[in-house]
PDB file of C-alpha atoms in Angstrom:
ATOM      1  CA  MET A 706     279.566 -86.705  68.791  1.00 56.00           C
ATOM      2  CA  ILE A 707     278.574 -84.105  66.255  1.00 67.00           C
ATOM      3  CA  VAL A 708     278.326 -81.089  68.656  1.00 71.00           C
ATOM      4  CA  GLU A 709     282.114 -81.666  69.950  1.00 75.00           C
ATOM      5  CA  LYS A 710     283.020 -80.966  66.179  1.00 81.00           C
ATOM      6  CA  ILE A 711     281.661 -77.432  66.559  1.00 83.00           C
ATOM      7  CA  TYR A 712     284.870 -76.408  68.356  1.00 86.00           C
ATOM      8  CA  THR A 713     287.552 -77.958  66.322  1.00 87.00           C
ATOM      9  CA  VAL A 714     289.230 -75.700  64.217  1.00 88.00           C
ATOM     10  CA  ASN A 715     292.910 -75.486  62.375  1.00 88.00           C
ATOM     11  CA  TRP A 716     293.691 -72.164  62.936  1.00 87.00           C
ATOM     12  CA  LYS A 717     296.463 -72.089  60.263  1.00 85.00           C
ATOM     13  CA  LYS A 718     294.573 -73.576  57.743  1.00 86.00           C
ATOM     14  CA  LEU A 719     291.509 -71.054  58.047  1.00 85.00           C
ATOM     15  CA  ALA A 720     294.013 -68.212  58.112  1.00 83.00           C
ATOM     16  CA  GLN A 721     295.571 -69.468  54.882  1.00 81.00           C
ATOM     17  CA  GLN A 722     292.247 -69.812  53.366  1.00 82.00           C
ATOM     18  CA  LEU A 723     290.712 -66.499  54.092  1.00 79.00           C
ATOM     19  CA  VAL A 724     294.079 -64.933  52.943  1.00 78.00           C
ATOM     20  CA  LYS A 725     293.835 -66.681  49.775  1.00 73.00           C
ATOM     21  CA  GLY A 726     297.235 -66.659  48.440  1.00 65.00           C
ATOM     22  CA  LEU A 727     298.326 -62.893  48.945  1.00 63.00           C
ATOM     23  CA  LEU A 728     300.431 -63.847  51.786  1.00 59.00           C
ATOM     24  CA  PHE A 729     302.193 -66.898  50.500  1.00 70.00           C
ATOM     25  CA  LYS A 730     305.825 -65.813  50.995  1.00 78.00           C
ATOM     26  CA  PRO A 731     307.369 -67.064  54.208  1.00 79.00           C
ATOM     27  CA  LYS A 732     307.748 -63.282  56.230  1.00 82.00           C
ATOM     28  CA  GLN A 733     304.225 -62.937  55.585  1.00 80.00           C
ATOM     29  CA  THR A 734     303.192 -66.534  56.398  1.00 81.00           C
ATOM     30  CA  ALA A 735     305.044 -66.399  59.711  1.00 84.00           C
ATOM     31  CA  TRP A 736     303.815 -62.756  60.573  1.00 85.00           C
ATOM     32  CA  LEU A 737     300.200 -64.348  59.672  1.00 84.00           C
ATOM     33  CA  TYR A 738     300.859 -67.298  62.189  1.00 87.00           C
ATOM     34  CA  ALA A 739     302.058 -64.967  65.029  1.00 90.00           C
ATOM     35  CA  LEU A 740     298.869 -63.139  64.868  1.00 89.00           C
ATOM     36  CA  ILE A 741     296.963 -66.321  65.121  1.00 91.00           C
ATOM     37  CA  ALA A 742     298.926 -67.845  68.220  1.00 93.00           C
ATOM     38  CA  THR A 743     297.134 -65.401  70.291  1.00 93.00           C
ATOM     39  CA  VAL A 744     293.893 -66.732  68.825  1.00 92.00           C
ATOM     40  CA  GLU A 745     294.861 -70.330  69.167  1.00 93.00           C
ATOM     41  CA  LEU A 746     295.912 -69.876  72.942  1.00 94.00           C
ATOM     42  CA  LEU A 747     292.464 -68.591  74.133  1.00 95.00           C
ATOM     43  CA  HIS A 748     290.837 -71.106  72.024  1.00 93.00           C
ATOM     44  CA  SER A 749     292.822 -73.810  73.634  1.00 93.00           C
ATOM     45  CA  ASP A 750     291.822 -72.099  77.265  1.00 95.00           C
ATOM     46  CA  PHE A 751     288.173 -71.975  76.093  1.00 94.00           C
ATOM     47  CA  ILE A 752     288.284 -76.034  75.362  1.00 92.00           C
ATOM     48  CA  LEU A 753     290.129 -76.707  78.741  1.00 94.00           C
ATOM     49  CA  PHE A 754     287.593 -74.381  80.473  1.00 95.00           C
ATOM     50  CA  ARG A 755     284.544 -76.112  78.917  1.00 93.00           C
ATOM     51  CA  LYS A 756     285.959 -79.559  79.619  1.00 92.00           C
ATOM     52  CA  HIS A 757     286.233 -78.174  83.316  1.00 92.00           C
ATOM     53  CA  ILE A 758     282.438 -76.876  83.372  1.00 93.00           C
ATOM     54  CA  LYS A 759     280.932 -80.068  81.709  1.00 92.00           C
ATOM     55  CA  TYR A 760     282.605 -82.215  84.510  1.00 91.00           C
ATOM     56  CA  ARG A 761     281.699 -79.885  87.031  1.00 90.00           C
ATOM     57  CA  LEU A 762     278.088 -79.864  85.957  1.00 92.00           C
ATOM     58  CA  GLY A 763     278.090 -83.941  85.917  1.00 91.00           C
ATOM     59  CA  ILE A 764     278.529 -83.591  89.580  1.00 90.00           C
ATOM     60  CA  THR A 765     275.353 -83.949  91.445  1.00 90.00           C
ATOM     61  CA  PRO A 766     274.760 -83.962  95.470  1.00 91.00           C
ATOM     62  CA  GLN A 767     274.715 -87.749  95.384  1.00 91.00           C
ATOM     63  CA  VAL A 768     277.365 -89.722  97.194  1.00 90.00           C
ATOM     64  CA  VAL A 769     278.633 -91.557  94.330  1.00 92.00           C
ATOM     65  CA  TYR A 770     279.282 -88.359  92.808  1.00 93.00           C
ATOM     66  CA  LEU A 771     280.900 -86.622  95.285  1.00 92.00           C
ATOM     67  CA  GLU A 772     283.320 -89.561  96.151  1.00 92.00           C
ATOM     68  CA  LYS A 773     283.937 -89.325  92.290  1.00 92.00           C
ATOM     69  CA  LEU A 774     285.038 -85.423  92.799  1.00 92.00           C
ATOM     70  CA  LEU A 775     287.193 -86.047  95.998  1.00 92.00           C
ATOM     71  CA  ASN A 776     288.973 -89.401  94.327  1.00 93.00           C
ATOM     72  CA  ASP A 777     289.503 -87.415  91.047  1.00 92.00           C
ATOM     73  CA  ARG A 778     291.107 -84.490  92.910  1.00 91.00           C
ATOM     74  CA  PHE A 779     292.842 -86.055  95.866  1.00 92.00           C
ATOM     75  CA  ASP A 780     293.386 -89.938  95.419  1.00 89.00           C
ATOM     76  CA  TYR A 781     293.002 -90.704  91.479  1.00 89.00           C
ATOM     77  CA  THR A 782     295.242 -93.864  91.325  1.00 90.00           C
ATOM     78  CA  ASP A 783     293.608 -95.819  94.468  1.00 90.00           C
ATOM     79  CA  ARG A 784     290.651 -94.119  94.918  1.00 91.00           C
ATOM     80  CA  ARG A 785     290.382 -94.754  98.714  1.00 91.00           C
ATOM     81  CA  ILE A 786     288.284 -91.990  99.636  1.00 92.00           C
ATOM     82  CA  THR A 787     284.701 -92.856 100.911  1.00 92.00           C
ATOM     83  CA  ILE A 788     281.335 -91.355 102.211  1.00 92.00           C
ATOM     84  CA  VAL A 789     279.699 -93.095 104.765  1.00 91.00           C
ATOM     85  CA  LYS A 790     276.216 -91.890 106.184  1.00 87.00           C
ATOM     86  CA  VAL A 791     276.327 -91.911 109.972  1.00 81.00           C
ATOM     87  CA  LEU A 792     273.740 -94.227 112.117  1.00 76.00           C
ATOM     88  CA  GLU A 793     271.429 -92.350 114.081  1.00 71.00           C
ATOM     89  CA  TYR A 794     269.656 -93.335 117.006  1.00 67.00           C
ATOM     90  CA  ALA A 795     266.614 -92.064 118.591  1.00 67.00           C
ATOM     91  CA  ALA A 796     267.320 -90.418 122.206  1.00 65.00           C
ATOM     92  CA  LEU A 797     266.177 -92.216 125.105  1.00 65.00           C
ATOM     93  CA  PRO A 798     264.611 -89.535 127.492  1.00 67.00           C
ATOM     94  CA  LEU A 799     265.225 -90.101 131.226  1.00 69.00           C
ATOM     95  CA  TYR A 800     263.297 -88.419 133.972  1.00 66.00           C
ATOM     96  CA  THR A 801     263.373 -88.267 137.717  1.00 65.00           C
ATOM     97  CA  LYS A 802     260.461 -89.217 139.866  1.00 66.00           C
ATOM     98  CA  SER A 803     259.722 -85.587 140.866  1.00 70.00           C
ATOM     99  CA  GLU A 804     258.776 -84.972 136.929  1.00 72.00           C
ATOM    100  CA  ASN A 805     256.036 -87.587 137.314  1.00 71.00           C
ATOM    101  CA  LYS A 806     256.695 -88.711 133.779  1.00 72.00           C
ATOM    102  CA  PRO A 807     256.832 -92.239 132.550  1.00 67.00           C
ATOM    103  CA  VAL A 808     260.047 -94.126 132.676  1.00 62.00           C
ATOM    104  CA  LYS A 809     261.560 -95.746 129.912  1.00 61.00           C
ATOM    105  CA  PHE A 810     263.394 -98.746 131.825  1.00 64.00           C
ATOM    106  CA  TYR A 811     262.322-102.070 132.340  1.00 64.00           C
ATOM    107  CA  ARG A 812     263.171-104.726 134.815  1.00 63.00           C
ATOM    108  CA  LYS A 813     264.738-107.994 134.728  1.00 67.00           C
ATOM    109  CA  SER A 814     261.848-109.857 134.405  1.00 70.00           C
ATOM    110  CA  GLU A 815     260.772-108.227 131.407  1.00 69.00           C
ATOM    111  CA  ASN A 816     263.906-109.715 129.676  1.00 71.00           C
ATOM    112  CA  GLU A 817     264.092-106.512 127.627  1.00 70.00           C
ATOM    113  CA  PRO A 818     267.425-104.820 127.595  1.00 67.00           C
ATOM    114  CA  VAL A 819     267.484-101.481 127.277  1.00 68.00           C
ATOM    115  CA  VAL A 820     270.547 -99.600 125.515  1.00 68.00           C
ATOM    116  CA  ILE A 821     271.503 -95.824 126.311  1.00 69.00           C
ATOM    117  CA  TYR A 822     273.107 -94.084 123.594  1.00 67.00           C
ATOM    118  CA  THR A 823     275.812 -91.464 123.942  1.00 67.00           C
ATOM    119  CA  LYS A 824     275.162 -87.664 122.998  1.00 65.00           C
ATOM    120  CA  GLU A 825     277.193 -88.111 119.903  1.00 63.00           C
ATOM    121  CA  GLU A 826     274.928 -91.030 118.684  1.00 62.00           C
ATOM    122  CA  THR A 827     271.787 -89.506 118.803  1.00 64.00           C
ATOM    123  CA  ALA A 828     270.141 -87.873 115.877  1.00 59.00           C
ATOM    124  CA  GLN A 829     270.571 -84.283 117.565  1.00 60.00           C
ATOM    125  CA  PHE A 830     273.831 -84.181 117.777  1.00 62.00           C
ATOM    126  CA  THR A 831     275.306 -85.754 114.874  1.00 74.00           C
ATOM    127  CA  VAL A 832     276.453 -85.205 111.362  1.00 82.00           C
ATOM    128  CA  ASP A 833     274.557 -86.482 108.155  1.00 85.00           C
ATOM    129  CA  PHE A 834     277.885 -88.083 106.625  1.00 89.00           C
ATOM    130  CA  VAL A 835     281.456 -88.844 107.256  1.00 91.00           C
ATOM    131  CA  ILE A 836     283.869 -88.264 104.650  1.00 92.00           C
ATOM    132  CA  LYS A 837     286.603 -91.021 105.437  1.00 92.00           C
ATOM    133  CA  ILE A 838     290.229 -90.472 103.943  1.00 93.00           C
ATOM    134  CA  PRO A 839     293.323 -92.761 104.636  1.00 92.00           C
ATOM    135  CA  VAL A 840     295.846 -91.355 106.488  1.00 91.00           C
ATOM    136  CA  PHE A 841     298.626 -92.116 103.323  1.00 89.00           C
ATOM    137  CA  VAL A 842     296.474 -89.393 101.025  1.00 89.00           C
ATOM    138  CA  GLN A 843     297.568 -85.929 101.035  1.00 89.00           C
ATOM    139  CA  PHE A 844     295.117 -83.253 100.959  1.00 89.00           C
ATOM    140  CA  ASP A 845     294.286 -79.793 101.774  1.00 90.00           C
ATOM    141  CA  LEU A 846     291.502 -79.341 104.063  1.00 91.00           C
ATOM    142  CA  HIS A 847     290.174 -76.126 103.135  1.00 92.00           C
ATOM    143  CA  GLU A 848     290.601 -77.248  99.484  1.00 91.00           C
ATOM    144  CA  LEU A 849     288.308 -80.592 100.372  1.00 90.00           C
ATOM    145  CA  MET A 850     285.609 -78.126 102.505  1.00 90.00           C
ATOM    146  CA  THR A 851     285.534 -75.834  99.376  1.00 90.00           C
ATOM    147  CA  TYR A 852     285.091 -78.820  96.960  1.00 87.00           C
ATOM    148  CA  ILE A 853     282.405 -80.308  99.394  1.00 90.00           C
ATOM    149  CA  ALA A 854     280.754 -76.849  99.790  1.00 88.00           C
ATOM    150  CA  ASP A 855     280.120 -76.470  95.999  1.00 88.00           C
ATOM    151  CA  ASP A 856     278.244 -79.758  95.721  1.00 89.00           C
ATOM    152  CA  VAL A 857     276.552 -80.661  98.807  1.00 90.00           C
ATOM    153  CA  LEU A 858     273.509 -79.671  99.594  1.00 90.00           C
ATOM    154  CA  PRO A 859     273.056 -76.507 102.219  1.00 89.00           C
ATOM    155  CA  SER A 860     270.720 -78.737 104.810  1.00 87.00           C
ATOM    156  CA  LYS A 861     273.699 -81.611 105.244  1.00 88.00           C
ATOM    157  CA  THR A 862     276.373 -81.369 107.829  1.00 87.00           C
ATOM    158  CA  TYR A 863     279.454 -83.510 107.221  1.00 89.00           C
ATOM    159  CA  LYS A 864     282.756 -84.106 109.193  1.00 89.00           C
ATOM    160  CA  VAL A 865     286.274 -85.381 107.718  1.00 90.00           C
ATOM    161  CA  GLN A 866     287.664 -88.371 109.366  1.00 89.00           C
ATOM    162  CA  ILE A 867     291.014 -89.578 108.634  1.00 89.00           C
ATOM    163  CA  VAL A 868     291.356 -93.386 108.824  1.00 87.00           C
TER     164      VAL A 868
END
């Protein structure tokens, strides 16, 4: 890309062109290169920072990109970290006779089974997604949560599960 060539600079050649033959003795050339060394170092730091920012700007709250971010950081070779959406079930209200509200259960003759879900399976007590990490992947939980907190939407909740 043409834009990428803007940041390519040969600092030694540029210094020689700007000085124009006044300092072409070995001692003066070495002194000039010593002065340029700090600029080269700052420039290489800038290029690395630019690559990092460009990478982070490519990460969005979509599941695919969050998986890419986590796998690039914690499981680069095998890419086994996955993000799974949690199934949410509607809560089944249960009432007593004294509350005088409709009962949601059915008789055997109606032949409709009723499934009662646990507290964790209902929508009001669950998280939005689960990050599944294999046991063999070494990671720091606080670092992982920081990576996720930067890129996940604030309204979403999650849980880390070691599989």
